[in-house]
Structure formats: structure tokens, C-alpha cells
JSON list of C-alpha atoms in Angstrom, two decimals:
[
{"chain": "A", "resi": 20, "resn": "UNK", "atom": "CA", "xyz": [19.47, 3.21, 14.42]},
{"chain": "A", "resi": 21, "resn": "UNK", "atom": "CA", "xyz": [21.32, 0.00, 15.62]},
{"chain": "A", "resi": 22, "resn": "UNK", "atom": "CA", "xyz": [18.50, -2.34, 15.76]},
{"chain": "A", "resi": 23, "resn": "UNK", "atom": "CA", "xyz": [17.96, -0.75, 11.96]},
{"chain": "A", "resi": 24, "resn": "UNK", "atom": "CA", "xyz": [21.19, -1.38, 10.81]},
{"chain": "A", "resi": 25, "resn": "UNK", "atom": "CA", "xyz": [20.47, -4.99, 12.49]},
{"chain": "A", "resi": 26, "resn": "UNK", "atom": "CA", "xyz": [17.49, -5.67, 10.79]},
{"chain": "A", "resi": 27, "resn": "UNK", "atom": "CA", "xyz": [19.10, -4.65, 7.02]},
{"chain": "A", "resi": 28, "resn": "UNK", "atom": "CA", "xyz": [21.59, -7.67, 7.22]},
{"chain": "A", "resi": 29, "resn": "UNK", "atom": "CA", "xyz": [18.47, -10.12, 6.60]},
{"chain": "A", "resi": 30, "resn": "UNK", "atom": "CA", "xyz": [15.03, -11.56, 7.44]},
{"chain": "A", "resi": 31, "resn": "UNK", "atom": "CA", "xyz": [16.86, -13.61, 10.58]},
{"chain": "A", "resi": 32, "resn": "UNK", "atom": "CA", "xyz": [17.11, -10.69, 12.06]},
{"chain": "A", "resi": 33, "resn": "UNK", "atom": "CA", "xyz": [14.15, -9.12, 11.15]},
{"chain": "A", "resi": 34, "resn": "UNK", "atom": "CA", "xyz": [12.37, -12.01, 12.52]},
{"chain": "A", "resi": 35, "resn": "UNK", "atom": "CA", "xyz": [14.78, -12.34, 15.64]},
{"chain": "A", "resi": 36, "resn": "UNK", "atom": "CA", "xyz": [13.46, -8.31, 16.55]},
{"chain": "A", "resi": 37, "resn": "UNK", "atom": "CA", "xyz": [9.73, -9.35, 15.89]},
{"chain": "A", "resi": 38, "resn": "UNK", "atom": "CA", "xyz": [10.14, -12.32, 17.73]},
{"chain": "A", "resi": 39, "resn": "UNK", "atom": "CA", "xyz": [11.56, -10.72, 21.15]},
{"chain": "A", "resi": 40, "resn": "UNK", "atom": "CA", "xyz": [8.45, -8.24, 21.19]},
{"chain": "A", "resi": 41, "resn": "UNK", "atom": "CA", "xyz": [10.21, -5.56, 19.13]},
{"chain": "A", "resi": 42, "resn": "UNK", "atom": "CA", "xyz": [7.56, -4.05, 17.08]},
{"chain": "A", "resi": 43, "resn": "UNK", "atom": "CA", "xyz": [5.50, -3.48, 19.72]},
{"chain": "A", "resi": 44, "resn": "UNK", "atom": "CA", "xyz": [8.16, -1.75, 21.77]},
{"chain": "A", "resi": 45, "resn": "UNK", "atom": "CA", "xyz": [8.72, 0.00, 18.70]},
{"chain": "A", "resi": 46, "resn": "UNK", "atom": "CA", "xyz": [5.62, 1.27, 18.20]},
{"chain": "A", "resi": 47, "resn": "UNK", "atom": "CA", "xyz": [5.25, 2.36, 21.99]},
{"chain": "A", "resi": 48, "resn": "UNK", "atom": "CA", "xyz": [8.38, 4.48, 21.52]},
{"chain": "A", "resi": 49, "resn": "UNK", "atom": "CA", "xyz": [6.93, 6.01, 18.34]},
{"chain": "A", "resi": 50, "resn": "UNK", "atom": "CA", "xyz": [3.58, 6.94, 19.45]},
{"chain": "A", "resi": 51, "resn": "UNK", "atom": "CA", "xyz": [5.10, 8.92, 23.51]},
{"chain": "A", "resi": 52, "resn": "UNK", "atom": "CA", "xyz": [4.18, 12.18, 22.60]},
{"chain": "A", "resi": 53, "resn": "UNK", "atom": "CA", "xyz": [6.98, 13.82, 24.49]},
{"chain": "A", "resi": 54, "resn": "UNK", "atom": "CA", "xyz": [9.66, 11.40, 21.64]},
{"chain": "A", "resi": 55, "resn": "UNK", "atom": "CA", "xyz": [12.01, 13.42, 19.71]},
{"chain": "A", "resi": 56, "resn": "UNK", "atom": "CA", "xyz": [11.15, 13.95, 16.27]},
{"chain": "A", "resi": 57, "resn": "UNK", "atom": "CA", "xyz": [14.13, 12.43, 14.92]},
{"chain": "A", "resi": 58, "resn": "UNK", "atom": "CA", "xyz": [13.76, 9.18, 17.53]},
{"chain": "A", "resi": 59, "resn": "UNK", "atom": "CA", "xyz": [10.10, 8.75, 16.14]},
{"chain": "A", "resi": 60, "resn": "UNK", "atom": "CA", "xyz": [11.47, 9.00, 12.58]},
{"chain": "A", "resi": 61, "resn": "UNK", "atom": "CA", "xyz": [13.95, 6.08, 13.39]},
{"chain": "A", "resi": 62, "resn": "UNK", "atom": "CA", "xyz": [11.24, 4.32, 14.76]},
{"chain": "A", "resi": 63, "resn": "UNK", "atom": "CA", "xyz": [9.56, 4.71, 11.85]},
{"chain": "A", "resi": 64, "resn": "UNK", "atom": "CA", "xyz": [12.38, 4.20, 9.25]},
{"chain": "A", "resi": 65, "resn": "UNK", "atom": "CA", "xyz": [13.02, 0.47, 11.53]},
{"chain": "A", "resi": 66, "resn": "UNK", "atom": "CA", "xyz": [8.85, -0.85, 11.04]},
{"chain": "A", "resi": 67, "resn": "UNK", "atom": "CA", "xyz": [9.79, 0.09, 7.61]},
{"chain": "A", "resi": 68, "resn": "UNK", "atom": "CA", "xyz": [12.51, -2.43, 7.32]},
{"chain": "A", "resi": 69, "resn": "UNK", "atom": "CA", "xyz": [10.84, -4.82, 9.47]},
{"chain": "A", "resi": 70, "resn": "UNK", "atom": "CA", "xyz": [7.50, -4.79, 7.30]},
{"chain": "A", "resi": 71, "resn": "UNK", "atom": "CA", "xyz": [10.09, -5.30, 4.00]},
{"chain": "A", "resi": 72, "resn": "UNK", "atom": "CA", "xyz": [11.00, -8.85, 2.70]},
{"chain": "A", "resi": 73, "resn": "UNK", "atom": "CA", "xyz": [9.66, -10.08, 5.81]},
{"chain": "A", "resi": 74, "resn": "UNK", "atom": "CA", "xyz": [6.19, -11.69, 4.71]},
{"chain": "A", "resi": 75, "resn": "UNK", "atom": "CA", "xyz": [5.47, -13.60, 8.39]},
{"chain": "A", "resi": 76, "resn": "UNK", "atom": "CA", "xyz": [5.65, -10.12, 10.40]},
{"chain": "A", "resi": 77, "resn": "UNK", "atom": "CA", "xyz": [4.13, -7.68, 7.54]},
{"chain": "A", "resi": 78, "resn": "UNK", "atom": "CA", "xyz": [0.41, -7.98, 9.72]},
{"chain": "A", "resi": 79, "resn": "UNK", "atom": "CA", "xyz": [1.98, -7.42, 13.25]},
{"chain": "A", "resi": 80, "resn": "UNK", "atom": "CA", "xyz": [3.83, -4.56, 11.65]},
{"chain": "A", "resi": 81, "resn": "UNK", "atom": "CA", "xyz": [0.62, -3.37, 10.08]},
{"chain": "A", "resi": 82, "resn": "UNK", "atom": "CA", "xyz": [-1.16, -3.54, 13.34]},
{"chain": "A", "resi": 83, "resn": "UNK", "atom": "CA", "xyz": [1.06, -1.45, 14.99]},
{"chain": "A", "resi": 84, "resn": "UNK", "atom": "CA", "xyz": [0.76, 0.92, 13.04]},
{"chain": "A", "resi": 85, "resn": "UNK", "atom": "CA", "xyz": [-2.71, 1.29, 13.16]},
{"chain": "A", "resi": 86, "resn": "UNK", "atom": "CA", "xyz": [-2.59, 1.51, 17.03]},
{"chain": "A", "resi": 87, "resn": "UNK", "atom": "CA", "xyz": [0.19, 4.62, 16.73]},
{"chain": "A", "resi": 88, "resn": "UNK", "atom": "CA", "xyz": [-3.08, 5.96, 14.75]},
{"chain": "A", "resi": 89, "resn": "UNK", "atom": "CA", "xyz": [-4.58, 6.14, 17.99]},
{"chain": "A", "resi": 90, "resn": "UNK", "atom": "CA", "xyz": [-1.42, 8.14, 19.86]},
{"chain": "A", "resi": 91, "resn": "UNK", "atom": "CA", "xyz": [-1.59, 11.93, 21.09]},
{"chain": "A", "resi": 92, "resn": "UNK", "atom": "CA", "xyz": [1.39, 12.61, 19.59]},
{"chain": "A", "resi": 93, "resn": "UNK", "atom": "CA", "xyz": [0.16, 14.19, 15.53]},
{"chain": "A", "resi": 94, "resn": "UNK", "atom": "CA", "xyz": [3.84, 13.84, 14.74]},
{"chain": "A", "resi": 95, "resn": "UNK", "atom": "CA", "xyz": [4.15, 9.51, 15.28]},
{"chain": "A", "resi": 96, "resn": "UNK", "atom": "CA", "xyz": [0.10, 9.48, 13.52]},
{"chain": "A", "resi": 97, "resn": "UNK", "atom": "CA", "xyz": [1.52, 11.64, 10.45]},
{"chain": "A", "resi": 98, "resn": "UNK", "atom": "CA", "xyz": [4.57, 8.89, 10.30]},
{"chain": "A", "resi": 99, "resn": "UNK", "atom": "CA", "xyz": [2.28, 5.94, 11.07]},
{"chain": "A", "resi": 100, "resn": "UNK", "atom": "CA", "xyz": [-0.37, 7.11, 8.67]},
{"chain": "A", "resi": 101, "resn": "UNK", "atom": "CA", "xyz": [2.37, 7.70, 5.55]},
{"chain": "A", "resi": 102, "resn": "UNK", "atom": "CA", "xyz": [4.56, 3.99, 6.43]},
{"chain": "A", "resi": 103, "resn": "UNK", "atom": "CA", "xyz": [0.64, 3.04, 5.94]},
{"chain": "A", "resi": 104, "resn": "UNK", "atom": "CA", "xyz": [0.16, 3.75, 2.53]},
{"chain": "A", "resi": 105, "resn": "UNK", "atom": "CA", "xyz": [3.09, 2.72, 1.65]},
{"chain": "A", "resi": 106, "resn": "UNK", "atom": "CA", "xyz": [2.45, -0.69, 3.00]},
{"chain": "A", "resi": 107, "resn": "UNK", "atom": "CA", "xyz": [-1.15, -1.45, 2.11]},
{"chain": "A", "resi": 108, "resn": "UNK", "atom": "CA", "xyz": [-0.69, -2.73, -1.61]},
{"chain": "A", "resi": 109, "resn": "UNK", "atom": "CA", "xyz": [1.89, -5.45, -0.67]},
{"chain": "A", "resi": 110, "resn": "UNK", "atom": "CA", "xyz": [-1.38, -6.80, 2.29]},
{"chain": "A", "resi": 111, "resn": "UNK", "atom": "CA", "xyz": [-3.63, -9.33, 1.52]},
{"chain": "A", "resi": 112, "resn": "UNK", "atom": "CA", "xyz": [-5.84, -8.26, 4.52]},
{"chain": "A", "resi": 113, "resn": "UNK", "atom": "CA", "xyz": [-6.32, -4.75, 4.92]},
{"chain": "A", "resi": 114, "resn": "UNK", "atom": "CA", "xyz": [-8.23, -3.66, 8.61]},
{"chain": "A", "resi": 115, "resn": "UNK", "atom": "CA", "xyz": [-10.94, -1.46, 7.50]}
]
């Protein structure tokens, strides 16, 4: 929620997270299958802002997201797969 609340004040800090490795340690925490519901919906809600007004990180975000697709946990692929669709119309290159 912190690093959320971090990344709302502005695409410096949205870049500062992506920069220091933060959507993939993100993503890791999103796709543990033993994560609390409510920690993988933070998770979530935080690639969310990252992927938002933040056009040099949108990709890496969009990666991510696809690897959570490959998690154990159905919970972090449900999340993954609807931040997904949300995101695809504002890619230019879209993994098939």
C-alpha cells in the first residue's frame, strides 16, 4: 500500500520503483500461492498504477503480468489476467 501511495504522487516515482527492480518483485509477491488475498490485490492495484501514465515501463509491466499467468496460485492468474485486459488497448505490441 505504501509503495502505491508512492507511485500516485507521479511518474518519478513510478519510474524510481521500476527502476530498482520493483515490478518484478511485485509480480513474484503476486503470483506465491500461499499470498493473502488482500496482499495479491495490492500487488495488483500497485502494477496498475505503475502501468498508468507511465509510457517507458507499460511493456515490463505487461510482461509481468503475463508471467503471473504462469503462477499456481488461480487467485494472482484471475488478477493478472483482468489488469490484462484492461491494459491491452493502451499497447502498441501485444505478446500473442
Amino acid at each position: 500500500e505504501l509503495l502505491r501511495l508512492i507511485a500516485d504522487n507521479g511518474r518519478v516515482y513510478k519510474e524510481l520503483i521500476c527502476q530498482s527492480y520493483g515490478i518484478r518483485a511485485i509480480a513474484e509477491c503476486m503470483a506465491r500461492a500461499n499470498a493473502k488475498e488482500n496482499t495479491q490485490k495490492a500487488a495488483q492495484a500497485l502494477l496498475d498504477s505503475l502501468a498508468h501514465g507511465n509510457p517507458t515501463y507499460i511493456q515490463q509491466v505487461y510482461k509481468g503480468l503475463i508471467a503471473i499467468l504462469l503462477s499456481t496460485s488461480p487467485k494472482a492468474q484471475e488478477l493478472a489476467a483482468a489488469l490484462l485486459c484492461k491494459l491491452q488497448p493502451q499497447l502498441e505490441n501485444v505478446h500473442t
